[in-house]
PDB file of C-alpha atoms in Angstrom:
ATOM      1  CA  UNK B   1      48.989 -69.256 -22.697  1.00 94.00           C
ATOM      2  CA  UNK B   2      48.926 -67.893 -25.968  1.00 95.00           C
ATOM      3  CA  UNK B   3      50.766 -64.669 -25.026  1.00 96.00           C
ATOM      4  CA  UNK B   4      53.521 -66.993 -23.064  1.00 96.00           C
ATOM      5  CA  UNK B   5      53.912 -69.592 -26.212  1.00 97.00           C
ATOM      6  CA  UNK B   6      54.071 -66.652 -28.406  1.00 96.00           C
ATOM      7  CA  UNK B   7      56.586 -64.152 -26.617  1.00 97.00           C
ATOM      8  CA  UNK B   8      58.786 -67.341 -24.809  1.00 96.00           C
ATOM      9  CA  UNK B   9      58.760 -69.471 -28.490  1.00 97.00           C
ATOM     10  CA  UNK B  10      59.001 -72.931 -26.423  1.00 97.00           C
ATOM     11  CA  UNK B  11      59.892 -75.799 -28.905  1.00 98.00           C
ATOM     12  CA  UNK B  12      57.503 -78.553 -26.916  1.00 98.00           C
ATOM     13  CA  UNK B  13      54.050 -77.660 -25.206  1.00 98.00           C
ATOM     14  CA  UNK B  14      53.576 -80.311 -22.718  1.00 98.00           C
ATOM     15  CA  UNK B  15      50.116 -81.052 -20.570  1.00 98.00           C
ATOM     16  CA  UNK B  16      49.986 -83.218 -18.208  1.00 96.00           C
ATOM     17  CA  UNK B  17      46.971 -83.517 -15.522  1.00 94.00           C
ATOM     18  CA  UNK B  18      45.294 -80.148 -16.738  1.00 96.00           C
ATOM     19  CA  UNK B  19      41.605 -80.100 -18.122  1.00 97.00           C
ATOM     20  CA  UNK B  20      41.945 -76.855 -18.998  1.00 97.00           C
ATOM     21  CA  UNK B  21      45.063 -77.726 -20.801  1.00 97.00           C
ATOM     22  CA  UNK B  22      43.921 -80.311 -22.768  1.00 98.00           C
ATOM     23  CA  UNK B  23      40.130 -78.190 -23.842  1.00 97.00           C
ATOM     24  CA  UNK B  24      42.743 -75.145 -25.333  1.00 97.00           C
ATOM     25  CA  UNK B  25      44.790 -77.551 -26.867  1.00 97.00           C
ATOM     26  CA  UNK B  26      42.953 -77.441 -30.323  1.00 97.00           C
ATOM     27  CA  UNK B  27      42.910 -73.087 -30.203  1.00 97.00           C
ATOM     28  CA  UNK B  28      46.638 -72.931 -29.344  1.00 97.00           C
ATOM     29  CA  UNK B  29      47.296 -75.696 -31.924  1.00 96.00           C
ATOM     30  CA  UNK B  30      46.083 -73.523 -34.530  1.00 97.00           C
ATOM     31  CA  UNK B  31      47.179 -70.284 -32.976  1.00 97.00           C
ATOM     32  CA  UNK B  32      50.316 -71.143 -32.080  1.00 97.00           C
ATOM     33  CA  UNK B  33      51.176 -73.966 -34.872  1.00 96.00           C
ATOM     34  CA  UNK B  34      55.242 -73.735 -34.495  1.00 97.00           C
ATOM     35  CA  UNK B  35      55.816 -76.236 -31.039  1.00 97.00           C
ATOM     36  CA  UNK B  36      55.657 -79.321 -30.759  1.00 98.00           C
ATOM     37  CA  UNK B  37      52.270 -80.493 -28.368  1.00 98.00           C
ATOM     38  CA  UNK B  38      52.824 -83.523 -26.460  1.00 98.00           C
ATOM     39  CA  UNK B  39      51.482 -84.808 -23.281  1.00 98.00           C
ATOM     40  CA  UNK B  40      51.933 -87.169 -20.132  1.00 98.00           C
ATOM     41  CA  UNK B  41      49.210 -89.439 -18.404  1.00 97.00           C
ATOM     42  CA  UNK B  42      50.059 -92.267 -16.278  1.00 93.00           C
ATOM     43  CA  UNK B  43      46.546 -93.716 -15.204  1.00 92.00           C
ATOM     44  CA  UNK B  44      42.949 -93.676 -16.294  1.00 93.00           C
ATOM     45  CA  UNK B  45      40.312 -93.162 -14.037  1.00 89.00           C
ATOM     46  CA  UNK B  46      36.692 -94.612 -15.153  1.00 88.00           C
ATOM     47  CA  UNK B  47      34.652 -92.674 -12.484  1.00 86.00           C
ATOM     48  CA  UNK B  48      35.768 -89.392 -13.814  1.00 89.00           C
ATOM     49  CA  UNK B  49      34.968 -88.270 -17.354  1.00 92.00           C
ATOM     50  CA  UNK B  50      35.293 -91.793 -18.594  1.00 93.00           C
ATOM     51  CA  UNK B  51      38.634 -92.293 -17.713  1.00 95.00           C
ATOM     52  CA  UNK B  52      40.112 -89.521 -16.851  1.00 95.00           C
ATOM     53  CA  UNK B  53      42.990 -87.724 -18.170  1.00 97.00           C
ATOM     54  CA  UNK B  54      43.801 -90.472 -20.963  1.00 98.00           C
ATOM     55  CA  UNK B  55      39.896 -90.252 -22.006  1.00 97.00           C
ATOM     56  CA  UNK B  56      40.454 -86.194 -22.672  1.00 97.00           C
ATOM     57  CA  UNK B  57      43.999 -86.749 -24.483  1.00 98.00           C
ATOM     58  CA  UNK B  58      41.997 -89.053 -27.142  1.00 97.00           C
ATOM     59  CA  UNK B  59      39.538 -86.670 -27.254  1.00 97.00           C
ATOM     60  CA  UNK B  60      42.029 -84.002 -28.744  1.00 97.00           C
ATOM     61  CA  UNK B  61      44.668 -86.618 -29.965  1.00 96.00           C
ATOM     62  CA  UNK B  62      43.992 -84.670 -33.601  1.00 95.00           C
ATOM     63  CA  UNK B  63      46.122 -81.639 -31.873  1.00 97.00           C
ATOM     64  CA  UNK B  64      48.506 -83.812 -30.222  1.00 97.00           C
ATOM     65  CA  UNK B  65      51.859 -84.904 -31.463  1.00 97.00           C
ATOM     66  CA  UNK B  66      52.577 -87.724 -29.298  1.00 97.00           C
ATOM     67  CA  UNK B  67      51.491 -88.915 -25.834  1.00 98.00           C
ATOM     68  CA  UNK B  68      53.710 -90.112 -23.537  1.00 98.00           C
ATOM     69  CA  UNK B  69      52.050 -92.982 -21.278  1.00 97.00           C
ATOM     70  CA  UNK B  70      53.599 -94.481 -17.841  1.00 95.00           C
ATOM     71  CA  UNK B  71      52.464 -98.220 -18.420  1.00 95.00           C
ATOM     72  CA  UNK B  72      52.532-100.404 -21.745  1.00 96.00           C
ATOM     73  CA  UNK B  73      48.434-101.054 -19.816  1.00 95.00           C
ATOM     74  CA  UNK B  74      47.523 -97.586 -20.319  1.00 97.00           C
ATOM     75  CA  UNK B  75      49.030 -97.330 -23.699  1.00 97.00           C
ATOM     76  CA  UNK B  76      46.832-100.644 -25.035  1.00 97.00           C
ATOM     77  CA  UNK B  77      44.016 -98.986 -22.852  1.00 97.00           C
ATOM     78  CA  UNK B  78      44.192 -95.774 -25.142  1.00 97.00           C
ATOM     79  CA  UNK B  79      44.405 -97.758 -28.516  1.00 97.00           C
ATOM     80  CA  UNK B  80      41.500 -99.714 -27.894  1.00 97.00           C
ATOM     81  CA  UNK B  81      39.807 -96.638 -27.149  1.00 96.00           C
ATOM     82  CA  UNK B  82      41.125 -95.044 -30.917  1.00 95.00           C
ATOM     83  CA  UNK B  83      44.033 -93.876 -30.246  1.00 96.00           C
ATOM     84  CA  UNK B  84      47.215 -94.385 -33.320  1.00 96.00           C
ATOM     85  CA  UNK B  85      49.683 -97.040 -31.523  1.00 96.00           C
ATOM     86  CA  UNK B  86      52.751 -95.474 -32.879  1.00 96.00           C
ATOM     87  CA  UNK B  87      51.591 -91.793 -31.473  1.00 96.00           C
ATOM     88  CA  UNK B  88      52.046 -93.302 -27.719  1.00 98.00           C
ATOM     89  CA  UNK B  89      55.034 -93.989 -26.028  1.00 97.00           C
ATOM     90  CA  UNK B  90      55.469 -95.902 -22.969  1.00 97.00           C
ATOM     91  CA  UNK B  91      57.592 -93.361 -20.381  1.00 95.00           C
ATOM     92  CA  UNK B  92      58.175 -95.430 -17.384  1.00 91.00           C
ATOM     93  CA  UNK B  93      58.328 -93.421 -14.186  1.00 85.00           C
ATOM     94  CA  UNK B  94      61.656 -93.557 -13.064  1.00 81.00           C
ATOM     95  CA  UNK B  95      63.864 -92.142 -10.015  1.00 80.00           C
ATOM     96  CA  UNK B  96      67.331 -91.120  -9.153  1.00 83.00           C
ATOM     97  CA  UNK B  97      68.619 -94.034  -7.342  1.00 79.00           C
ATOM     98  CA  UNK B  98      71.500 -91.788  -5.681  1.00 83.00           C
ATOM     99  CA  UNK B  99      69.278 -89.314  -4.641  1.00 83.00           C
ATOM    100  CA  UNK B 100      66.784 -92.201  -3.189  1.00 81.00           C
ATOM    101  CA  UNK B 101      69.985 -94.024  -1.523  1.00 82.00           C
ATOM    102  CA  UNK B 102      69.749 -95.870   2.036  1.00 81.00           C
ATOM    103  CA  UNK B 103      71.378 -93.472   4.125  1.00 87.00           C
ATOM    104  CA  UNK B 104      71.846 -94.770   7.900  1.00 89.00           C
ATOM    105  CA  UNK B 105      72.608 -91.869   9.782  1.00 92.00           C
ATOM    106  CA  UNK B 106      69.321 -90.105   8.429  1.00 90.00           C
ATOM    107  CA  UNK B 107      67.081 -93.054   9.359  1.00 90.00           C
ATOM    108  CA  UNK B 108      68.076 -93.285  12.684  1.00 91.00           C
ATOM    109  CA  UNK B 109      68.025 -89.518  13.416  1.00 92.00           C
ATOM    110  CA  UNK B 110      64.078 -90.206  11.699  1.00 91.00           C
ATOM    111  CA  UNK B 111      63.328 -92.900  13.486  1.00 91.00           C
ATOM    112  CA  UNK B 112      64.621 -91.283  16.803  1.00 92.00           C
ATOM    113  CA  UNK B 113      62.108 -88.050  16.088  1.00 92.00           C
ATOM    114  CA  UNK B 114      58.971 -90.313  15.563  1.00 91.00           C
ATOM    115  CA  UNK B 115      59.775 -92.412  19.171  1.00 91.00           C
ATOM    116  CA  UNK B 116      60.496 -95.765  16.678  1.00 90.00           C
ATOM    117  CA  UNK B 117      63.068 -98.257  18.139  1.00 89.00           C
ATOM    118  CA  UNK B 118      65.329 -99.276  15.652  1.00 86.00           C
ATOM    119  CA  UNK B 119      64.462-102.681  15.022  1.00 87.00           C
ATOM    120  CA  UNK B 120      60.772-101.986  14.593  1.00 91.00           C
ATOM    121  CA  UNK B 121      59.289-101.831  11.266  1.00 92.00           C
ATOM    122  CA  UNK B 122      57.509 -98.799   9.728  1.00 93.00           C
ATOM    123  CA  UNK B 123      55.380 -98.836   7.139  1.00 94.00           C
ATOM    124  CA  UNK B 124      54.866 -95.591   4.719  1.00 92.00           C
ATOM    125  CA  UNK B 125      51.699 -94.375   3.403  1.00 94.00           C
ATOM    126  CA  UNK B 126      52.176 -91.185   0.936  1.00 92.00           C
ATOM    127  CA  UNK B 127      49.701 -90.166  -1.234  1.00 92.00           C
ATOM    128  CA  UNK B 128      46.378 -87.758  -1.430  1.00 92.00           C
ATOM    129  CA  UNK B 129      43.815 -88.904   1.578  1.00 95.00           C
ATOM    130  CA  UNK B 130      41.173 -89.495  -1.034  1.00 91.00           C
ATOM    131  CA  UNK B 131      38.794 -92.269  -2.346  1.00 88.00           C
ATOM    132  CA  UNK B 132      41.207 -93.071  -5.103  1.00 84.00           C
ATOM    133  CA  UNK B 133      44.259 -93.770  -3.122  1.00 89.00           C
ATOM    134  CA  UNK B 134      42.169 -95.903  -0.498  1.00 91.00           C
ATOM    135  CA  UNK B 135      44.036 -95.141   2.750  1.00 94.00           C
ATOM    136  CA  UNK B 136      40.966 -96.260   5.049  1.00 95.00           C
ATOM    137  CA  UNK B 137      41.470-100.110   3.393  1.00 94.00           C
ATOM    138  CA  UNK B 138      45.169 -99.301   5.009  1.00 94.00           C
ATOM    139  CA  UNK B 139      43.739 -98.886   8.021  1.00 96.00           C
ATOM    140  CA  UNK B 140      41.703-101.631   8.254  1.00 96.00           C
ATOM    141  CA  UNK B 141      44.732-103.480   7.463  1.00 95.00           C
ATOM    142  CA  UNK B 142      46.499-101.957  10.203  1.00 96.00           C
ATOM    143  CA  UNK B 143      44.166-102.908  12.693  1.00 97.00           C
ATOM    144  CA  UNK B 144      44.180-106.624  12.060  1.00 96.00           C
ATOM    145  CA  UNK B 145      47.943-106.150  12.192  1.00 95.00           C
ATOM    146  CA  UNK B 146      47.499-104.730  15.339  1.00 96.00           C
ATOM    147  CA  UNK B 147      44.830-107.147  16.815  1.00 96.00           C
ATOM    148  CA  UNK B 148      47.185-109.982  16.050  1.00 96.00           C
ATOM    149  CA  UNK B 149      49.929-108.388  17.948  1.00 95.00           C
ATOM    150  CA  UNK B 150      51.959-107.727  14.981  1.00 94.00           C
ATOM    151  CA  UNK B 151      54.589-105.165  15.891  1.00 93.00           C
ATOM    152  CA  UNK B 152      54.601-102.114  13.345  1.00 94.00           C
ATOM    153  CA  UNK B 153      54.392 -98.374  13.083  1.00 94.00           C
ATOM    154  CA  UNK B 154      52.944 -96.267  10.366  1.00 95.00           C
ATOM    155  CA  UNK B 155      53.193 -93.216   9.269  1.00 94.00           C
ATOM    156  CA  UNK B 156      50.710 -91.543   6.506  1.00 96.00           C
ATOM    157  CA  UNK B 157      52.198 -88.586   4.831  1.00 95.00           C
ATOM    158  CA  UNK B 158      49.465 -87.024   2.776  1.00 95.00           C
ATOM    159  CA  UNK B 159      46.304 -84.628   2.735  1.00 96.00           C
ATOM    160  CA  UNK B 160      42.852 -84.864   1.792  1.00 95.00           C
ATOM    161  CA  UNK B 161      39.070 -84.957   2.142  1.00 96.00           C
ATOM    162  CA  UNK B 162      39.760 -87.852   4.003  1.00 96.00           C
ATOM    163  CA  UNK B 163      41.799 -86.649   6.654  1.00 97.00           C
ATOM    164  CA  UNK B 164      38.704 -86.374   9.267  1.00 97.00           C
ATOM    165  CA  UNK B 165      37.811 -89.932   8.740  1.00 97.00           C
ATOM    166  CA  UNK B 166      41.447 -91.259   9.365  1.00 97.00           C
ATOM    167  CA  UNK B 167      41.891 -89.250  12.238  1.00 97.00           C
ATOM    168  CA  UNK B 168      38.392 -90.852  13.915  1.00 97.00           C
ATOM    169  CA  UNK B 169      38.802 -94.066  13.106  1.00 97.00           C
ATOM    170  CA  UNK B 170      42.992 -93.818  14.578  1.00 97.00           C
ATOM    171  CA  UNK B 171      41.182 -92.380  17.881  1.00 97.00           C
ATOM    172  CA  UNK B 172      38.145 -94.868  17.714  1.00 97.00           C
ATOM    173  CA  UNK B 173      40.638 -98.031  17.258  1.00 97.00           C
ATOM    174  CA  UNK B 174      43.514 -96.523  19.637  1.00 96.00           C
ATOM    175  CA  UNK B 175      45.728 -96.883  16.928  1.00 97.00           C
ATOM    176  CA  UNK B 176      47.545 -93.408  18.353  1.00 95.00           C
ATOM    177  CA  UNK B 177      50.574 -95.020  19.356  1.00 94.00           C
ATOM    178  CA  UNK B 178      50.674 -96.837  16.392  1.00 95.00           C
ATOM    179  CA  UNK B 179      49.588 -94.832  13.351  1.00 96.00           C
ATOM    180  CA  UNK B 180      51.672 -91.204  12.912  1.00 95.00           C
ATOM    181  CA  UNK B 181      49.583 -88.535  10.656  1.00 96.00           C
ATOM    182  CA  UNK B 182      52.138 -86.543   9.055  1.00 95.00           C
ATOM    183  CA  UNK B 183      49.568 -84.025   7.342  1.00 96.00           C
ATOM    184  CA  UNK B 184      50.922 -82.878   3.848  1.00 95.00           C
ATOM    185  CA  UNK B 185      55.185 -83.635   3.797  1.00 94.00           C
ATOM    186  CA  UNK B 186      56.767 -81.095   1.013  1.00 93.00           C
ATOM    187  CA  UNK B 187      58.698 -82.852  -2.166  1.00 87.00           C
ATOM    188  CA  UNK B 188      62.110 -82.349  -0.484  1.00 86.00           C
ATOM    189  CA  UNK B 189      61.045 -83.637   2.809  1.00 91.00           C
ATOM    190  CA  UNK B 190      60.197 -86.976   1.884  1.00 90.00           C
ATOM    191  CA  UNK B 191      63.353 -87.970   1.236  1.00 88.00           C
ATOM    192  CA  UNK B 192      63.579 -88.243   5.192  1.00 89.00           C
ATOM    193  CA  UNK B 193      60.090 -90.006   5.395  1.00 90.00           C
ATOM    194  CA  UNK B 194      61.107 -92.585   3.119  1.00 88.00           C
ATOM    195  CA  UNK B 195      64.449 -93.412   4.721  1.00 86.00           C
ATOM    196  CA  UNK B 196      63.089 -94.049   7.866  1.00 86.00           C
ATOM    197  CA  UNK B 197      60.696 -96.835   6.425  1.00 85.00           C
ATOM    198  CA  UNK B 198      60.890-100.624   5.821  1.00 76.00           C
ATOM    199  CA  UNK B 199      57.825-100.880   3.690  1.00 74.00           C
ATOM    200  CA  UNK B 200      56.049 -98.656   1.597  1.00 78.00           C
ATOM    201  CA  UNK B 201      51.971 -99.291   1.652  1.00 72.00           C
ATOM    202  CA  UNK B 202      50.273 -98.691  -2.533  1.00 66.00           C
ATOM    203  CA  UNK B 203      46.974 -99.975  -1.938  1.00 61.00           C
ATOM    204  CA  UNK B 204      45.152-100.169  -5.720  1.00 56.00           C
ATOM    205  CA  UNK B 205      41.713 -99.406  -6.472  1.00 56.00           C
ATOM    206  CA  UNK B 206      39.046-101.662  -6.090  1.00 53.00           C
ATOM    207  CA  UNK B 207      37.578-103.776  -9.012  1.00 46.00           C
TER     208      UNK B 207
END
């Protein structure tokens, strides 16, 4: 990192989601004193480290110039944790609404591949198959759909430890016909995913 900062002569170093990023920030800040260092978080995790990504940026906010946060929640998290108010700055996520558009003809050449009639709704998972992102609490909540004769189909594009589990409990609750495991779906593929959907499924974790 050193030898790329050095020969490239970036103006901004930014880290985002990298441990190992944020425990060299203090060498290459005094190494390699001429960028700028900023970096990116967008939630805190209390099982992990303390809180995760935002608990390691305050832990080497002295080499940082400014964070970037996605939530005005995680920035009040990080100042009453020590960090300077007016060194964070709230960075919504954001997306590029034309890109993202409703485009017909692509949802119903979709819907046609998974076997979904047109005026059935599909609900989107897409996220990592882990703990975190809770996708067995979406199955649960599939099969009461289900039980109560709710007409749906859902489709979980993702991969993860949990991918075993999801695929048991789909084959233990018949949910085959119902629930569509995509496996992992490549950035430039889910624009098709989510144009094919009528609700997208962001289950939060549990307090």
């Amino acid at each position: 990192l050193r030898s790329l900062i050095e020969s490239r002569r970036p103006d901004v170093v930014l880290v985002s989601n990298s441990e190992l990023g944020y425990r060299l920030l203090p060498y290459l800040r005094v190494r390699c004193p001429e960028p700028v260092y900023v970096d990116y978080c967008h939630m805190e995790q209390e099982e992990w480290k303390s809180g995760g990504y935002p608990r390691l940026s305050l832990l080497v906010r002295g080499a940082l110039d400014r964070s970037g946060v996605s939530s005005h929640y995680l920035k009040e998290w990080m100042v009453a944790r020590g960090a300077e108010e007016t060194a964070i700055q709230v960075v919504p996520t954001s997306i590029d609404v034309g890109y993202w558009r409703r485009d017909p003809p692509l949802r119903a050449r979709v819907r046609h591949g998974w076997g979904v009639r047109e005026d059935e709704p599909v609900i989107v998972y897409a996220a990592r198959l882990c703990e975190q992102k809770r996708p067995l609490a979406l199955l649960h909540t599939l099969l009461v759909l289900a039980r109560n004769g709710v007409a749906f189909r859902a489709v979980v594009a993702g991969e993860g430890e949990l991918r075993a589990q999801l695929e048991a409990f789909v084959r233990e609750h018949h949910l085959g016909e119902r629930v569509l495991l995509l496996g992992a779906v490549a950035p430039d593929a889910m624009r098709d995913v989510l144009a094919a959907v009528a609700l997208t499924a962001i289950l939060l974790p549990a307090a």
